[in-house]
mmCIF file of C-alpha atoms in Angstrom:
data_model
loop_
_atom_site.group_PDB
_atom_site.id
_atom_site.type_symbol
_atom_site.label_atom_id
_atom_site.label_comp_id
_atom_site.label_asym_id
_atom_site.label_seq_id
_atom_site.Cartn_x
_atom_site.Cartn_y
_atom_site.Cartn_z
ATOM 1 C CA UNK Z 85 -18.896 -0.247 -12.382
ATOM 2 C CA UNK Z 86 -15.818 2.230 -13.561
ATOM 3 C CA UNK Z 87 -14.766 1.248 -17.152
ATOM 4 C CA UNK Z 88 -11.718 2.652 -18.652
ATOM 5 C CA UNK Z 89 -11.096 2.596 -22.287
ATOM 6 C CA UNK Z 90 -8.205 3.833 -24.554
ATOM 7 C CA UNK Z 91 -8.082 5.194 -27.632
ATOM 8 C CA UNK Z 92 -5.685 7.251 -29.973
ATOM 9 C CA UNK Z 93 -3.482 5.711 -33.281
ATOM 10 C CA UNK Z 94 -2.220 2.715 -33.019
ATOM 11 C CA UNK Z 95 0.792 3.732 -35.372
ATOM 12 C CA UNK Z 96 3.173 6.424 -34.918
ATOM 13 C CA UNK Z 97 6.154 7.004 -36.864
ATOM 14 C CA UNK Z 98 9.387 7.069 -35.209
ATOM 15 C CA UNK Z 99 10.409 10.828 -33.871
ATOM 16 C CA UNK Z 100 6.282 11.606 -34.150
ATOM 17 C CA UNK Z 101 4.242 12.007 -30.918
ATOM 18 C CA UNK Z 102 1.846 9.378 -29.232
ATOM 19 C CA UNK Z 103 -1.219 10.685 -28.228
ATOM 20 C CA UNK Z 104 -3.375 8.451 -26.380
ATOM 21 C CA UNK Z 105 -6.899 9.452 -24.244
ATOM 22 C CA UNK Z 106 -8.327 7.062 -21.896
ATOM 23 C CA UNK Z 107 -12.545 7.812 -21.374
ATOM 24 C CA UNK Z 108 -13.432 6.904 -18.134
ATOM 25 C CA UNK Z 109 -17.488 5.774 -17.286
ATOM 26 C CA UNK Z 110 -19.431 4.401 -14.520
ATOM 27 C CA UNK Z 111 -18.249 7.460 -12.763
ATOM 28 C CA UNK Z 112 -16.995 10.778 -12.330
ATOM 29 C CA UNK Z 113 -13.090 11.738 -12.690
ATOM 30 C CA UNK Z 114 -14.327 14.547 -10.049
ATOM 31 C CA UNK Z 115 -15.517 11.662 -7.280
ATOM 32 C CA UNK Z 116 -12.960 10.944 -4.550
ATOM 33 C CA UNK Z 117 -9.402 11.797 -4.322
ATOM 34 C CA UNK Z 118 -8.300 9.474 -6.980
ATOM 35 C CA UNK Z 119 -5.076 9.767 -9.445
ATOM 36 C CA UNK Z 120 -5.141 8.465 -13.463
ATOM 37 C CA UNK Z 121 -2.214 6.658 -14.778
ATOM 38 C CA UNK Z 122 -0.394 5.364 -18.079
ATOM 39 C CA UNK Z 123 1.320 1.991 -17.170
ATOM 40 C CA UNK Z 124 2.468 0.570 -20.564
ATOM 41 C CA UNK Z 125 3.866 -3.005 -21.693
ATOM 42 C CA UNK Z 126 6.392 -4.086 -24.425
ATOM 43 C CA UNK Z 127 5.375 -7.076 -26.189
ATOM 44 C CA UNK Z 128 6.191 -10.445 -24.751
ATOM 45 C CA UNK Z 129 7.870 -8.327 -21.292
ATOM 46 C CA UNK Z 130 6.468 -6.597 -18.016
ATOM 47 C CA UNK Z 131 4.787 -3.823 -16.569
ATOM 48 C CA UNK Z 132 6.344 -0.242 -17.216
ATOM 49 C CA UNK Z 133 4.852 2.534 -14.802
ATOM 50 C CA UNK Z 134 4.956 5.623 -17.002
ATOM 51 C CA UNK Z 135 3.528 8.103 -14.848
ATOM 52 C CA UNK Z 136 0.228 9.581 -13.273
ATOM 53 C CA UNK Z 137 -1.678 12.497 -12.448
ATOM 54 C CA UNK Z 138 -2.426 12.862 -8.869
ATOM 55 C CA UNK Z 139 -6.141 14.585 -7.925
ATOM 56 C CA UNK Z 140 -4.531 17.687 -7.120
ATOM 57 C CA UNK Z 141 -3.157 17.920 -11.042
ATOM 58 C CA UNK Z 142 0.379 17.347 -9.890
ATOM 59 C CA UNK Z 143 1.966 14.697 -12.577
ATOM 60 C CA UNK Z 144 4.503 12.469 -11.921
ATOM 61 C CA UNK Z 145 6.669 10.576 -14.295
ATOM 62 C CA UNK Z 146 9.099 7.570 -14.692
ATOM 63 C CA UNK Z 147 12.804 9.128 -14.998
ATOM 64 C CA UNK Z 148 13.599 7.840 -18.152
ATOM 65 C CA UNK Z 149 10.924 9.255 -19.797
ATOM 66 C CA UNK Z 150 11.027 12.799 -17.955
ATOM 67 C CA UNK Z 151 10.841 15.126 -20.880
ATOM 68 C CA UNK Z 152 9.242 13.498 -23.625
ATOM 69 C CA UNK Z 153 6.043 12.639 -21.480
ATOM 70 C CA UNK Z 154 3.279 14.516 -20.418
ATOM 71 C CA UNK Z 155 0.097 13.724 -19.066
ATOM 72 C CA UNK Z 156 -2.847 16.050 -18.745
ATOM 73 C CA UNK Z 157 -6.844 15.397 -17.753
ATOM 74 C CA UNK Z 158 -9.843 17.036 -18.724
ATOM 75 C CA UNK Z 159 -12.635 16.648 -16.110
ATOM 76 C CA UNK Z 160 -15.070 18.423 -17.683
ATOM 77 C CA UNK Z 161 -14.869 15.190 -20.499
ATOM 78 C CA UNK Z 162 -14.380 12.772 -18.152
ATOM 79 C CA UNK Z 163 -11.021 11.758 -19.715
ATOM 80 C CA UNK Z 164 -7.081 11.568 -19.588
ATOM 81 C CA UNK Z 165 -4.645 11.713 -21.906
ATOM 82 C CA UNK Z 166 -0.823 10.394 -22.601
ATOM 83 C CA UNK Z 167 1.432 12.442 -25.166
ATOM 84 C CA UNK Z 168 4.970 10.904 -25.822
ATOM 85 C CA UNK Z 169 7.170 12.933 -27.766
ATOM 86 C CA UNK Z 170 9.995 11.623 -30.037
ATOM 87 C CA UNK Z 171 9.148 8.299 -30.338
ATOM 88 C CA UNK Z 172 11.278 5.435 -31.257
ATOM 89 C CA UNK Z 173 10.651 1.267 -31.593
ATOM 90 C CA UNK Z 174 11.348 1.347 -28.423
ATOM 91 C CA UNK Z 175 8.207 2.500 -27.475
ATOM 92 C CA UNK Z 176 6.340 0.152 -29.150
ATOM 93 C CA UNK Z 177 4.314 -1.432 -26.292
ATOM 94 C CA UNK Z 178 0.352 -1.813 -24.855
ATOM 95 C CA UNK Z 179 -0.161 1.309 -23.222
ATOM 96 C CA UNK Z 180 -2.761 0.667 -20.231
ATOM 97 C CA UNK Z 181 -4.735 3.620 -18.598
ATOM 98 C CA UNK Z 182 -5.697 2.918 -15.238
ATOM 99 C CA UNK Z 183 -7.200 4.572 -11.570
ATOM 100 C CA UNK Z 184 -4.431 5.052 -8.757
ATOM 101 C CA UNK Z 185 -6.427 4.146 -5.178
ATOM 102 C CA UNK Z 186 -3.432 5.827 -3.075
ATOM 103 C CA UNK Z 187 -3.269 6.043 0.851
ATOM 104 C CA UNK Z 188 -0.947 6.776 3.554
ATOM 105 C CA UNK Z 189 -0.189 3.883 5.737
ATOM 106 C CA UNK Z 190 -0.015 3.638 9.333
ATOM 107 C CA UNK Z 191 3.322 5.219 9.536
ATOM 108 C CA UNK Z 192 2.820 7.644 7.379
ATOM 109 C CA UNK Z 193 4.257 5.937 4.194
ATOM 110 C CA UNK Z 194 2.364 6.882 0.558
ATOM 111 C CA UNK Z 195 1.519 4.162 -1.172
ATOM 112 C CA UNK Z 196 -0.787 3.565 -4.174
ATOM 113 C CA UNK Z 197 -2.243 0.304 -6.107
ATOM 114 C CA UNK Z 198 -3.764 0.771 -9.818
ATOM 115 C CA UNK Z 199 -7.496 -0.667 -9.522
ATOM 116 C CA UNK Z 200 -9.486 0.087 -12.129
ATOM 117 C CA UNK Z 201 -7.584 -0.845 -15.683
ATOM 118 C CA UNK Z 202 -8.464 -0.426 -19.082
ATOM 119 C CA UNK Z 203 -8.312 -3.303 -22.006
ATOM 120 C CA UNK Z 204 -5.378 -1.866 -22.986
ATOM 121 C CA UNK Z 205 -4.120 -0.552 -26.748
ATOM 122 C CA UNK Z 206 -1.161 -1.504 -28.793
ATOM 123 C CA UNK Z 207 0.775 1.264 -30.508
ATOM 124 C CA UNK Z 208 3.385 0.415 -32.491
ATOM 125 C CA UNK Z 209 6.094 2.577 -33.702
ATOM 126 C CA UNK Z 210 7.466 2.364 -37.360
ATOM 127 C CA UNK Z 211 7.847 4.196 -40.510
ATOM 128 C CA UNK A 147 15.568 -4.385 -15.625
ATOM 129 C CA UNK A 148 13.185 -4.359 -13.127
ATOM 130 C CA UNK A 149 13.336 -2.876 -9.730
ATOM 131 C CA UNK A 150 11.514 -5.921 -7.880
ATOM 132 C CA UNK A 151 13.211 -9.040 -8.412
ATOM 133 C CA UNK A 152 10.249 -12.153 -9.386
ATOM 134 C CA UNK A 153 11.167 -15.692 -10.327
ATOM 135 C CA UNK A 154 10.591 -16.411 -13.984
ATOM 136 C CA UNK A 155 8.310 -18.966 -13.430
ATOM 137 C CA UNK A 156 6.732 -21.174 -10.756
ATOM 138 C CA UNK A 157 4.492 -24.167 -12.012
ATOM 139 C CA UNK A 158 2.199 -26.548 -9.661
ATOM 140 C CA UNK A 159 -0.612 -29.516 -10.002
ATOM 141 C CA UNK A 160 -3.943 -28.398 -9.383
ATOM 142 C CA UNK A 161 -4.760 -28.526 -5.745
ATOM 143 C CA UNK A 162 -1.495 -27.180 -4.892
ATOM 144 C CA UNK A 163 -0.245 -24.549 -3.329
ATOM 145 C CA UNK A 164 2.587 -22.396 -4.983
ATOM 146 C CA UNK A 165 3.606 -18.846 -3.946
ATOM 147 C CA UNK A 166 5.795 -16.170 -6.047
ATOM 148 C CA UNK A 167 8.418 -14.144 -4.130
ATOM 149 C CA UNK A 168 9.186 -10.475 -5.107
ATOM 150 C CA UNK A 169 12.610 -8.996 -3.732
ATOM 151 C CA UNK A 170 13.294 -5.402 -3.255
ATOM 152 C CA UNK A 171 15.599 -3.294 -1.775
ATOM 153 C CA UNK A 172 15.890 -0.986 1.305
ATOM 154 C CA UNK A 173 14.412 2.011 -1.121
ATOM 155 C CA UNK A 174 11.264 0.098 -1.209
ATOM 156 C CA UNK A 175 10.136 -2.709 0.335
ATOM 157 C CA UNK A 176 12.806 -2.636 2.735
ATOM 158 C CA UNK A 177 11.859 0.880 3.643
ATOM 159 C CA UNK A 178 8.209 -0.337 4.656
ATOM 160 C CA UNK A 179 6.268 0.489 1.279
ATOM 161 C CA UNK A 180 3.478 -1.977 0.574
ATOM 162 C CA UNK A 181 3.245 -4.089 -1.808
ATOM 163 C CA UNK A 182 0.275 -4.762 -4.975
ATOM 164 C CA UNK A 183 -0.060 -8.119 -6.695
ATOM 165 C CA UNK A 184 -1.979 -8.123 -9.882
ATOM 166 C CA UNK A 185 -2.604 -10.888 -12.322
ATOM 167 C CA UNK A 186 -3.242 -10.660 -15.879
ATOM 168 C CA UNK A 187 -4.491 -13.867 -17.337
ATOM 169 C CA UNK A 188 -3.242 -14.562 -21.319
ATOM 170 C CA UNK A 189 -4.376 -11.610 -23.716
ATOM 171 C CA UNK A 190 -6.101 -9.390 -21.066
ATOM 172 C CA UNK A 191 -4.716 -6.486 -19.158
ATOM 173 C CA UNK A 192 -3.691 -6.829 -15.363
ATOM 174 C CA UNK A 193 -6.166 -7.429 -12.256
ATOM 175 C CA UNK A 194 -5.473 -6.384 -8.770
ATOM 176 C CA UNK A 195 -5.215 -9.174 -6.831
ATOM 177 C CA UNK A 196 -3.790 -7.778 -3.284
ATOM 178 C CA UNK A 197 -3.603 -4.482 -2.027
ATOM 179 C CA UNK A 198 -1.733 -2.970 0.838
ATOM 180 C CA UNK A 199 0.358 -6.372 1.209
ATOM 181 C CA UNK A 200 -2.598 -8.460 2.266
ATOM 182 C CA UNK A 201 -5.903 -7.057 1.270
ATOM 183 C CA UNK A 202 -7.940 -8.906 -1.406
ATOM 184 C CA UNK A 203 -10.750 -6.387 -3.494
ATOM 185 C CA UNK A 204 -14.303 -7.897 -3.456
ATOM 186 C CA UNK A 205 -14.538 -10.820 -5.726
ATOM 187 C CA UNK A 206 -11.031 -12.252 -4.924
ATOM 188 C CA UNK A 207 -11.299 -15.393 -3.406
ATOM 189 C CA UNK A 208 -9.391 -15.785 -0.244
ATOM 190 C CA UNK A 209 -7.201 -18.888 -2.252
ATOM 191 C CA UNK A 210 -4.997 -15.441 -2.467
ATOM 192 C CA UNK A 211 -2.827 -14.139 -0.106
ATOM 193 C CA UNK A 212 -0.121 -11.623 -0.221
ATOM 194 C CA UNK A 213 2.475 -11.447 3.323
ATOM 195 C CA UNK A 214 5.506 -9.187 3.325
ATOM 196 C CA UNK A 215 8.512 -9.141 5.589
ATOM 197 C CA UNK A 216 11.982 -7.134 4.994
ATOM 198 C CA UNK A 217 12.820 -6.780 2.014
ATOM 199 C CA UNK A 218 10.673 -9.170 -0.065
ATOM 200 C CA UNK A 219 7.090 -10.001 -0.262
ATOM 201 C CA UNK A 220 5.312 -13.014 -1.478
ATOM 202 C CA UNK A 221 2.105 -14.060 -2.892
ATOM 203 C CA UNK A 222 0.461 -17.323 -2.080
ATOM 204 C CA UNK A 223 -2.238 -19.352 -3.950
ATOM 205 C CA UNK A 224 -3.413 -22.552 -2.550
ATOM 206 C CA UNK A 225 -5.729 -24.921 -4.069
ATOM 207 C CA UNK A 226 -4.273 -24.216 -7.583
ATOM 208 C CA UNK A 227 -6.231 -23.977 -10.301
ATOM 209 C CA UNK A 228 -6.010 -24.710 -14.435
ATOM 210 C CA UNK A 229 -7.769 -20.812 -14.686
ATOM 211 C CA UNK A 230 -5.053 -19.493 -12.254
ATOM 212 C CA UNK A 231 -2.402 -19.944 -14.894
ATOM 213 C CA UNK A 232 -1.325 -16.662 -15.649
ATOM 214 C CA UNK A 233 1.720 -13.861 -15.328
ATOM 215 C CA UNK A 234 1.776 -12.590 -11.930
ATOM 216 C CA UNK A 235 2.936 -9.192 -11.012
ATOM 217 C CA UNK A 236 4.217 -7.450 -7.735
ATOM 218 C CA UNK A 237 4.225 -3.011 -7.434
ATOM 219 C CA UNK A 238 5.546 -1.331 -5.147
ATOM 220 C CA UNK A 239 6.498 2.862 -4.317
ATOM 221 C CA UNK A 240 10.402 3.511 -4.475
ATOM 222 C CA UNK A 241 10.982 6.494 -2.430
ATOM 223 C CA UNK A 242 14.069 7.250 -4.558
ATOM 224 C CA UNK A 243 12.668 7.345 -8.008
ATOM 225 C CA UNK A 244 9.945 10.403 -7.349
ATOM 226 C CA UNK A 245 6.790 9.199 -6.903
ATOM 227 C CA UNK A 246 7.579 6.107 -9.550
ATOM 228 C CA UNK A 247 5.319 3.094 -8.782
ATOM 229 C CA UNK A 248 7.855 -0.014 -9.483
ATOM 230 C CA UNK A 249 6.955 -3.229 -10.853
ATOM 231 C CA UNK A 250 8.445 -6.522 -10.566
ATOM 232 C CA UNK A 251 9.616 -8.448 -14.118
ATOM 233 C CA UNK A 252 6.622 -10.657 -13.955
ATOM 234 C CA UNK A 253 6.103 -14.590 -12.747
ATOM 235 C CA UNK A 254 4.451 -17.269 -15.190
ATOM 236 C CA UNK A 255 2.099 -19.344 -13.382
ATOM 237 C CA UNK A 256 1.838 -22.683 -15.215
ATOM 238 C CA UNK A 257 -0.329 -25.312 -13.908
ATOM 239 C CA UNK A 258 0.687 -28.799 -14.794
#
């Protein structure tokens, strides 16, 4: 069974970096064509796609977070990691890692689902 | 603001049968992406619950059921249950946002 678990600080002060890893077991990051994503989640609101890393190392990211956001993989440890630059309150949120299962559909459409998640972390952001 | 549109909240007696909309637009589900439900019960981090607009992983039971037509999507539980109470959550691909995976805002299940 694939387990996901995240782990960094839980407090960053504001204009500091978030750095997050998610360790991934039960499997290899190296099996299948699968893509690792950061999802994250505000307290008390929804879901936030922040971005992912597809199997072929290209990363993606959310618009509004293009620039301060980068996420990077190391197969050899089995593990992905989150860095958010220049962080303010606003960021304060649960910040989920999680496997992308992505496929093309029947008309060619790419489409992905996040099925595998982790228990999640809260990082909150204050001086 | 979210990109999918989701009802606040939906409540029903056990037994029931409730379903939660999720409205797009013609960047996303109106442009034939599929659509994800997930379900993350109080304190715990999100499930999938429906894949590919219909398709429930192993160990869902088939009380679940996701259909999609247009623009909007909608997930169905029948024979409600007091451990189905949870926030329910539809994804989706918008085509314009480069590669961004969109969520809707959420739905509170509450079971009376």
């Amino acid at each position: 069974q694939l387990q996901l678990q995240e782990s960094g600080s839980g407090l960053v002060k504001p204009s500091q970096t978030l750095s997050l890893t998610c360790a991934v077991s039960g499997d290899s990051m190296s099996s299948g064509d699968y893509s690792w994503s950061w999802i994250r989640q505000p307290p008390g609101k929804g879901l936030e796609w922040i971005g992912y890393i597809y199997h072929g190392g290209t990363t993606y990211y959310i618009p509004s977070l293009k620039g301060r956001v980068i996420i990077s993989r190391d197969k050899s440890k089995n593990q992905f990691s989150l860095k958010l630059t220049s962080v303010t309150a606003a960021d304060t949120a649960v910040y989920y890692c999680a496997r992308v299962g992505s496929y093309y559909d029947s008309s060619g459409r790419f489409s992905y689902y996040f099925d595998y998640w982790g228990q999640g972390m809260l990082v909150t952001v204050s001086s | 603001q979210s990109v999918l549109t989701q009802p606040p909240s939906v409540s029903g007696a056990p037994g029931q049968t409730v379903t939660i909309s999720c409205t797009g637009s013609s960047s996303d589900i109106g442009a034939g992406y599929d659509v994800h439900w997930y379900q993350q019960l109080p304190g715990t981090a999100p499930k999938l619950l429906i894949y590919g607009n219909n398709k429930r992983p192993s160990g869902v039971p088939d009380r679940f059921s996701g259909s999609k037509s247009g623009t909007s999507a909608s997930l169905a539980i029948t024979g409600l249950q007091a451990d189905d109470e949870a926030d329910y959550y539809c994804q989706s691909y918008d085509r314009n946002l480069s590669g961004s995976g969109v969520f809707g805002g959420g739905t509170r299940l509450t079971v009376l």
